[in-house]
Amino acid sequence: MKMRMLPETDYKERKRFKLFNLNLFQFREASLLSIIVVLFILLSLTTPGFLTSENLKTTLIGLTLDGIIAVGMTLVLVAAGVDLSVGSILALSGVLAGYLAYNGMNVWTASLVAMAVSLLAGFLNGFFISRIGLNPLIMTLGMMSVARGVAYVITEGAPVSITGLDPGFLFLGQGEILGIPMLVVILIVVAVIGDVLLRKSVYLRQVYYVGSNEKAARLSGIDVKKVIMMIYIVCALLAGIAGLLSLSRFSVATPTAGMGAELRAISSCVIGGASLTGGVGTITGALLGVVLVGLVNNALVLLDVSVYWQSLVTGLVLIVAVTLDVVNNRRKQKKQTI
């Protein structure tokens, strides 16, 4: 369907929406960055071993996979959706590529197969949500079980250690460029491209309109179903890429990889300003949320806090972030009704 010309009132409303959200995003990102700086200083002064090159590099590398997934999750949340299958798709992608490489297939060819399967998973999510009308929570929850189950079936529940992988493939997860881990470079490239496209691309800007008011977006000529299909495919593809990078980093294909990645991604996005009701969020904010969660987890590790407490803290962060989001949405609704 072609985009029709919008009335002057619609144009003004979109312009007001754009300026309002731009100011909101900038304020949220600046506030989050300030919190990160303060936390960084406190950890540097109070936690032995935090301000060392090895710890900082390890922390950055540990953030990369969650950061890549958060880029895709941002698109989904902005469109008022949710994707609980990203962690399982990460595991399936790494397991499939690792299993095929272990059995003699070229690792690059195996990676293409894994990416194709990830795209298929995203396509199925998008198809059943946009065309059939399934609830995103239910559909992606089902896909989470299916993808993780296939990963377990392939490996029979045991990690598969792969040796003799192509050095070029290993470089993606273990190499460095000018002292910067390649994983961090990949995250930066993915985040910059995603952020620029989401802010500037006319097509990706439609995601905000779909998330804000799906009916109004449809009436204005936006192909809502196509947009929803696209964001779930992109989200799954990025999760699949994260799985391949995990394989490259550890040279091990394990069906337990990516456990909890979906919750960490959602937490980071909401902390960074995304709303579960859609229409709001930026990739920059999501990455800042990833950094904040990563710093908290790193501090817990350095303080010898049990890994179980780390999971508890992640859960509490998610609850607090969602609660603040709900309270903020209620305030907005009250202002609109006044």
GROMACS .gro file of C-alpha atoms in nm:
model
  338
    1MET     CA    1   0.000   0.000   0.000
    2LYS     CA    2   0.135   0.345  -0.089
    3MET     CA    3   0.174   0.611   0.174
    4ARG     CA    4  -0.099   0.870   0.139
    5MET     CA    5  -0.046   1.239   0.208
    6LEU     CA    6  -0.122   1.321   0.567
    7PRO     CA    7  -0.340   1.615   0.667
    8GLU     CA    8  -0.162   1.916   0.812
    9THR     CA    9  -0.283   1.827   1.162
   10ASP     CA   10  -0.133   1.477   1.132
   11TYR     CA   11   0.195   1.622   1.013
   12LYS     CA   12   0.210   1.863   1.307
   13GLU     CA   13   0.125   1.582   1.548
   14ARG     CA   14   0.406   1.364   1.411
   15LYS     CA   15   0.649   1.655   1.433
   16ARG     CA   16   0.547   1.722   1.795
   17PHE     CA   17   0.579   1.349   1.871
   18LYS     CA   18   0.929   1.342   1.722
   19LEU     CA   19   1.053   1.648   1.913
   20PHE     CA   20   0.900   1.532   2.242
   21ASN     CA   21   1.054   1.187   2.220
   22LEU     CA   22   1.391   1.326   2.109
   23ASN     CA   23   1.407   1.543   2.421
   24LEU     CA   24   1.288   1.254   2.638
   25PHE     CA   25   1.549   1.016   2.493
   26GLN     CA   26   1.830   1.266   2.540
   27PHE     CA   27   1.729   1.333   2.902
   28ARG     CA   28   1.700   0.962   2.982
   29GLU     CA   29   2.034   0.878   2.818
   30ALA     CA   30   2.214   1.167   2.990
   31SER     CA   31   2.073   1.067   3.328
   32LEU     CA   32   2.172   0.703   3.277
   33LEU     CA   33   2.520   0.802   3.165
   34SER     CA   34   2.559   1.011   3.480
   35ILE     CA   35   2.458   0.713   3.696
   36ILE     CA   36   2.711   0.493   3.517
   37VAL     CA   37   2.990   0.748   3.570
   38VAL     CA   38   2.909   0.778   3.941
   39LEU     CA   39   2.894   0.399   3.980
   40PHE     CA   40   3.223   0.363   3.792
   41ILE     CA   41   3.393   0.609   4.026
   42LEU     CA   42   3.249   0.440   4.337
   43LEU     CA   43   3.363   0.096   4.219
   44SER     CA   44   3.708   0.233   4.139
   45LEU     CA   45   3.743   0.370   4.491
   46THR     CA   46   3.585   0.087   4.687
   47THR     CA   47   3.641  -0.235   4.491
   48PRO     CA   48   3.995  -0.372   4.464
   49GLY     CA   49   4.083  -0.499   4.119
   50PHE     CA   50   3.804  -0.310   3.940
   51LEU     CA   51   4.018  -0.043   3.776
   52THR     CA   52   4.257  -0.280   3.600
   53SER     CA   53   4.294  -0.323   3.226
   54GLU     CA   54   4.225  -0.697   3.251
   55ASN     CA   55   3.902  -0.655   3.448
   56LEU     CA   56   3.776  -0.371   3.229
   57LYS     CA   57   3.851  -0.568   2.912
   58THR     CA   58   3.683  -0.879   3.052
   59THR     CA   59   3.379  -0.675   3.153
   60LEU     CA   60   3.351  -0.520   2.808
   61ILE     CA   61   3.379  -0.856   2.635
   62GLY     CA   62   3.115  -0.997   2.868
   63LEU     CA   63   2.875  -0.720   2.764
   64THR     CA   64   2.904  -0.770   2.390
   65LEU     CA   65   2.660  -1.056   2.334
   66ASP     CA   66   2.394  -0.898   2.557
   67GLY     CA   67   2.455  -0.568   2.378
   68ILE     CA   68   2.400  -0.719   2.032
   69ILE     CA   69   2.080  -0.886   2.149
   70ALA     CA   70   1.965  -0.558   2.310
   71VAL     CA   71   1.989  -0.384   1.972
   72GLY     CA   72   1.729  -0.622   1.828
   73MET     CA   73   1.520  -0.620   2.147
   74THR     CA   74   1.497  -0.240   2.127
   75LEU     CA   75   1.323  -0.263   1.790
   76VAL     CA   76   1.078  -0.520   1.926
   77LEU     CA   77   0.995  -0.321   2.240
   78VAL     CA   78   0.955   0.006   2.048
   79ALA     CA   79   0.696  -0.173   1.831
   80ALA     CA   80   0.509  -0.277   2.150
   81GLY     CA   81   0.623  -0.638   2.120
   82VAL     CA   82   0.846  -0.870   2.320
   83ASP     CA   83   1.080  -1.154   2.225
   84LEU     CA   84   1.157  -1.420   2.486
   85SER     CA   85   1.324  -1.653   2.236
   86VAL     CA   86   1.651  -1.464   2.177
   87GLY     CA   87   1.855  -1.658   2.434
   88SER     CA   88   1.741  -1.991   2.291
   89ILE     CA   89   1.807  -1.877   1.934
   90LEU     CA   90   2.157  -1.776   2.044
   91ALA     CA   91   2.211  -2.128   2.180
   92LEU     CA   92   2.064  -2.297   1.873
   93SER     CA   93   2.276  -2.091   1.634
   94GLY     CA   94   2.599  -2.169   1.816
   95VAL     CA   95   2.511  -2.537   1.861
   96LEU     CA   96   2.409  -2.586   1.499
   97ALA     CA   97   2.721  -2.418   1.358
   98GLY     CA   98   2.943  -2.601   1.606
   99TYR     CA   99   2.784  -2.940   1.541
  100LEU     CA  100   2.816  -2.904   1.163
  101ALA     CA  101   3.177  -2.786   1.193
  102TYR     CA  102   3.251  -3.074   1.431
  103ASN     CA  103   3.124  -3.315   1.167
  104GLY     CA  104   3.345  -3.178   0.893
  105MET     CA  105   3.155  -2.888   0.738
  106ASN     CA  106   3.343  -2.564   0.673
  107VAL     CA  107   3.273  -2.337   0.970
  108TRP     CA  108   3.174  -2.043   0.748
  109THR     CA  109   2.923  -2.256   0.561
  110ALA     CA  110   2.798  -2.391   0.894
  111SER     CA  111   2.760  -2.031   1.015
  112LEU     CA  112   2.547  -1.945   0.710
  113VAL     CA  113   2.323  -2.243   0.785
  114ALA     CA  114   2.292  -2.131   1.148
  115MET     CA  115   2.204  -1.776   1.041
  116ALA     CA  116   1.943  -1.911   0.799
  117VAL     CA  117   1.783  -2.111   1.083
  118SER     CA  118   1.787  -1.799   1.302
  119LEU     CA  119   1.613  -1.605   1.024
  120LEU     CA  120   1.355  -1.882   0.999
  121ALA     CA  121   1.288  -1.862   1.373
  122GLY     CA  122   1.243  -1.485   1.346
  123PHE     CA  123   1.020  -1.526   1.042
  124LEU     CA  124   0.797  -1.773   1.227
  125ASN     CA  125   0.775  -1.537   1.526
  126GLY     CA  126   0.681  -1.246   1.302
  127PHE     CA  127   0.441  -1.448   1.087
  128PHE     CA  128   0.237  -1.594   1.373
  129ILE     CA  129   0.231  -1.261   1.558
  130SER     CA  130   0.150  -1.031   1.264
  131ARG     CA  131  -0.050  -1.260   1.034
  132ILE     CA  132  -0.216  -1.512   1.265
  133GLY     CA  133  -0.257  -1.274   1.559
  134LEU     CA  134  -0.082  -1.472   1.833
  135ASN     CA  135   0.021  -1.283   2.143
  136PRO     CA  136   0.396  -1.200   2.121
  137LEU     CA  137   0.456  -1.329   2.474
  138ILE     CA  138   0.299  -1.668   2.398
  139MET     CA  139   0.454  -1.708   2.053
  140THR     CA  140   0.809  -1.621   2.157
  141LEU     CA  141   0.775  -1.826   2.475
  142GLY     CA  142   0.688  -2.123   2.257
  143MET     CA  143   0.979  -2.050   2.022
  144MET     CA  144   1.208  -2.025   2.324
  145SER     CA  145   1.121  -2.382   2.421
  146VAL     CA  146   1.141  -2.511   2.063
  147ALA     CA  147   1.481  -2.356   1.986
  148ARG     CA  148   1.632  -2.463   2.319
  149GLY     CA  149   1.484  -2.810   2.275
  150VAL     CA  150   1.638  -2.849   1.929
  151ALA     CA  151   1.975  -2.741   2.069
  152TYR     CA  152   1.949  -3.009   2.338
  153VAL     CA  153   1.848  -3.273   2.082
  154ILE     CA  154   2.144  -3.191   1.856
  155THR     CA  155   2.400  -3.213   2.137
  156GLU     CA  156   2.213  -3.470   2.348
  157GLY     CA  157   2.246  -3.225   2.634
  158ALA     CA  158   2.627  -3.219   2.642
  159PRO     CA  159   2.864  -2.939   2.533
  160VAL     CA  160   3.052  -3.004   2.208
  161SER     CA  161   3.414  -2.887   2.206
  162ILE     CA  162   3.536  -2.801   1.857
  163THR     CA  163   3.903  -2.793   1.763
  164GLY     CA  164   4.076  -2.682   1.445
  165LEU     CA  165   3.835  -2.401   1.361
  166ASP     CA  166   3.935  -2.151   1.093
  167PRO     CA  167   4.166  -1.886   1.250
  168GLY     CA  168   3.963  -1.616   1.077
  169PHE     CA  169   3.649  -1.739   1.251
  170LEU     CA  170   3.825  -1.757   1.587
  171PHE     CA  171   3.953  -1.402   1.537
  172LEU     CA  172   3.595  -1.273   1.557
  173GLY     CA  173   3.564  -1.386   1.917
  174GLN     CA  174   3.923  -1.388   2.038
  175GLY     CA  175   4.113  -1.134   1.829
  176GLU     CA  176   4.189  -0.767   1.885
  177ILE     CA  177   4.226  -0.456   1.671
  178LEU     CA  178   4.463  -0.193   1.810
  179GLY     CA  179   4.420  -0.349   2.154
  180ILE     CA  180   4.040  -0.342   2.134
  181PRO     CA  181   3.868  -0.683   2.146
  182MET     CA  182   3.708  -0.771   1.814
  183LEU     CA  183   3.384  -0.853   1.993
  184VAL     CA  184   3.365  -0.496   2.120
  185VAL     CA  185   3.436  -0.363   1.769
  186ILE     CA  186   3.152  -0.576   1.628
  187LEU     CA  187   2.914  -0.451   1.899
  188ILE     CA  188   3.004  -0.089   1.824
  189VAL     CA  189   2.949  -0.139   1.450
  190VAL     CA  190   2.613  -0.312   1.502
  191ALA     CA  191   2.499  -0.050   1.755
  192VAL     CA  192   2.603   0.251   1.544
  193ILE     CA  193   2.435   0.115   1.231
  194GLY     CA  194   2.120   0.024   1.424
  195ASP     CA  195   2.105   0.358   1.607
  196VAL     CA  196   2.155   0.568   1.294
  197LEU     CA  197   1.894   0.371   1.100
  198LEU     CA  198   1.642   0.383   1.384
  199ARG     CA  199   1.686   0.759   1.424
  200LYS     CA  200   1.722   0.861   1.059
  201SER     CA  201   1.576   0.590   0.835
  202VAL     CA  202   1.225   0.671   0.716
  203TYR     CA  203   1.138   0.301   0.708
  204LEU     CA  204   1.263   0.219   1.059
  205ARG     CA  205   1.102   0.532   1.202
  206GLN     CA  206   0.773   0.358   1.124
  207VAL     CA  207   0.848   0.124   1.415
  208TYR     CA  208   0.779   0.413   1.654
  209TYR     CA  209   0.444   0.488   1.493
  210VAL     CA  210   0.342   0.121   1.500
  211GLY     CA  211   0.435   0.099   1.869
  212SER     CA  212   0.261   0.424   1.962
  213ASN     CA  213  -0.068   0.358   1.785
  214GLU     CA  214  -0.095   0.056   1.556
  215LYS     CA  215  -0.439   0.151   1.425
  216ALA     CA  216  -0.336   0.507   1.340
  217ALA     CA  217  -0.019   0.377   1.174
  218ARG     CA  218  -0.226   0.142   0.957
  219LEU     CA  219  -0.467   0.421   0.859
  220SER     CA  220  -0.177   0.647   0.763
  221GLY     CA  221  -0.058   0.390   0.508
  222ILE     CA  222   0.209   0.201   0.703
  223ASP     CA  223   0.223  -0.172   0.634
  224VAL     CA  224   0.206  -0.271   1.000
  225LYS     CA  225   0.229  -0.645   0.940
  226LYS     CA  226   0.540  -0.601   0.728
  227VAL     CA  227   0.705  -0.383   0.994
  228ILE     CA  228   0.632  -0.637   1.268
  229MET     CA  229   0.767  -0.922   1.053
  230MET     CA  230   1.084  -0.723   0.988
  231ILE     CA  231   1.164  -0.645   1.351
  232TYR     CA  232   1.128  -1.005   1.468
  233ILE     CA  233   1.346  -1.128   1.183
  234VAL     CA  234   1.615  -0.870   1.266
  235CYS     CA  235   1.597  -0.953   1.637
  236ALA     CA  236   1.639  -1.326   1.571
  237LEU     CA  237   1.921  -1.266   1.323
  238LEU     CA  238   2.115  -1.061   1.579
  239ALA     CA  239   2.059  -1.334   1.839
  240GLY     CA  240   2.193  -1.587   1.587
  241ILE     CA  241   2.500  -1.372   1.524
  242ALA     CA  242   2.556  -1.353   1.900
  243GLY     CA  243   2.546  -1.734   1.910
  244LEU     CA  244   2.813  -1.758   1.640
  245LEU     CA  245   3.031  -1.508   1.826
  246SER     CA  246   2.991  -1.717   2.143
  247LEU     CA  247   3.111  -2.021   1.950
  248SER     CA  248   3.404  -1.820   1.815
  249ARG     CA  249   3.498  -1.699   2.161
  250PHE     CA  250   3.484  -2.030   2.350
  251SER     CA  251   3.516  -2.291   2.071
  252VAL     CA  252   3.241  -2.479   2.253
  253ALA     CA  253   2.882  -2.535   2.141
  254THR     CA  254   2.659  -2.568   2.446
  255PRO     CA  255   2.277  -2.586   2.461
  256THR     CA  256   2.277  -2.385   2.785
  257ALA     CA  257   2.430  -2.077   2.620
  258GLY     CA  258   2.224  -1.760   2.639
  259MET     CA  259   2.032  -1.860   2.952
  260GLY     CA  260   1.858  -1.548   3.082
  261ALA     CA  261   1.974  -1.335   2.788
  262GLU     CA  262   1.616  -1.233   2.709
  263LEU     CA  263   1.560  -1.100   3.063
  264ARG     CA  264   1.890  -0.914   3.066
  265ALA     CA  265   1.810  -0.759   2.728
  266ILE     CA  266   1.461  -0.651   2.832
  267SER     CA  267   1.595  -0.510   3.160
  268SER     CA  268   1.866  -0.315   2.980
  269CYS     CA  269   1.624  -0.175   2.723
  270VAL     CA  270   1.369  -0.066   2.984
  271ILE     CA  271   1.641   0.087   3.200
  272GLY     CA  272   1.760   0.270   2.890
  273GLY     CA  273   1.419   0.426   2.831
  274ALA     CA  274   1.221   0.173   2.626
  275SER     CA  275   0.860   0.117   2.725
  276LEU     CA  276   0.678  -0.216   2.736
  277THR     CA  277   0.377  -0.035   2.590
  278GLY     CA  278   0.576   0.063   2.281
  279GLY     CA  279   0.658   0.384   2.097
  280VAL     CA  280   0.960   0.477   2.308
  281GLY     CA  281   1.322   0.366   2.318
  282THR     CA  282   1.665   0.407   2.162
  283ILE     CA  283   1.955   0.173   2.097
  284THR     CA  284   2.194   0.411   2.273
  285GLY     CA  285   1.979   0.397   2.585
  286ALA     CA  286   1.962   0.017   2.566
  287LEU     CA  287   2.341  -0.010   2.546
  288LEU     CA  288   2.379   0.221   2.843
  289GLY     CA  289   2.139  -0.010   3.027
  290VAL     CA  290   2.357  -0.309   2.929
  291VAL     CA  291   2.663  -0.130   3.067
  292LEU     CA  292   2.487  -0.047   3.394
  293VAL     CA  293   2.370  -0.406   3.448
  294GLY     CA  294   2.718  -0.531   3.354
  295LEU     CA  295   2.888  -0.301   3.602
  296VAL     CA  296   2.658  -0.417   3.882
  297ASN     CA  297   2.724  -0.783   3.801
  298ASN     CA  298   3.099  -0.720   3.777
  299ALA     CA  299   3.096  -0.553   4.119
  300LEU     CA  300   2.916  -0.856   4.265
  301VAL     CA  301   3.179  -1.088   4.116
  302LEU     CA  302   3.469  -0.883   4.254
  303LEU     CA  303   3.301  -0.879   4.595
  304ASP     CA  304   3.275  -1.262   4.584
  305VAL     CA  305   2.898  -1.255   4.589
  306SER     CA  306   2.736  -1.586   4.490
  307VAL     CA  307   2.621  -1.622   4.129
  308TYR     CA  308   2.272  -1.690   4.265
  309TRP     CA  309   2.264  -1.340   4.409
  310GLN     CA  310   2.360  -1.206   4.067
  311SER     CA  311   2.048  -1.366   3.919
  312LEU     CA  312   1.844  -1.223   4.206
  313VAL     CA  313   1.981  -0.873   4.143
  314THR     CA  314   1.905  -0.899   3.769
  315GLY     CA  315   1.549  -0.997   3.851
  316LEU     CA  316   1.508  -0.711   4.096
  317VAL     CA  317   1.648  -0.465   3.843
  318LEU     CA  318   1.391  -0.586   3.588
  319ILE     CA  319   1.104  -0.552   3.838
  320VAL     CA  320   1.211  -0.200   3.938
  321ALA     CA  321   1.258  -0.091   3.577
  322VAL     CA  322   0.918  -0.224   3.468
  323THR     CA  323   0.750  -0.071   3.774
  324LEU     CA  324   0.895   0.271   3.692
  325ASP     CA  325   0.782   0.228   3.332
  326VAL     CA  326   0.425   0.145   3.440
  327VAL     CA  327   0.412   0.440   3.681
  328ASN     CA  328   0.546   0.673   3.413
  329ASN     CA  329   0.285   0.553   3.161
  330ARG     CA  330   0.005   0.609   3.411
  331ARG     CA  331   0.122   0.965   3.469
  332LYS     CA  332   0.123   1.029   3.096
  333GLN     CA  333  -0.229   0.891   3.061
  334LYS     CA  334  -0.354   1.113   3.345
  335LYS     CA  335  -0.199   1.421   3.183
  336GLN     CA  336  -0.363   1.335   2.852
  337THR     CA  337  -0.707   1.298   3.011
  338ILE     CA  338  -0.682   1.631   3.193
   0.00000   0.00000   0.00000
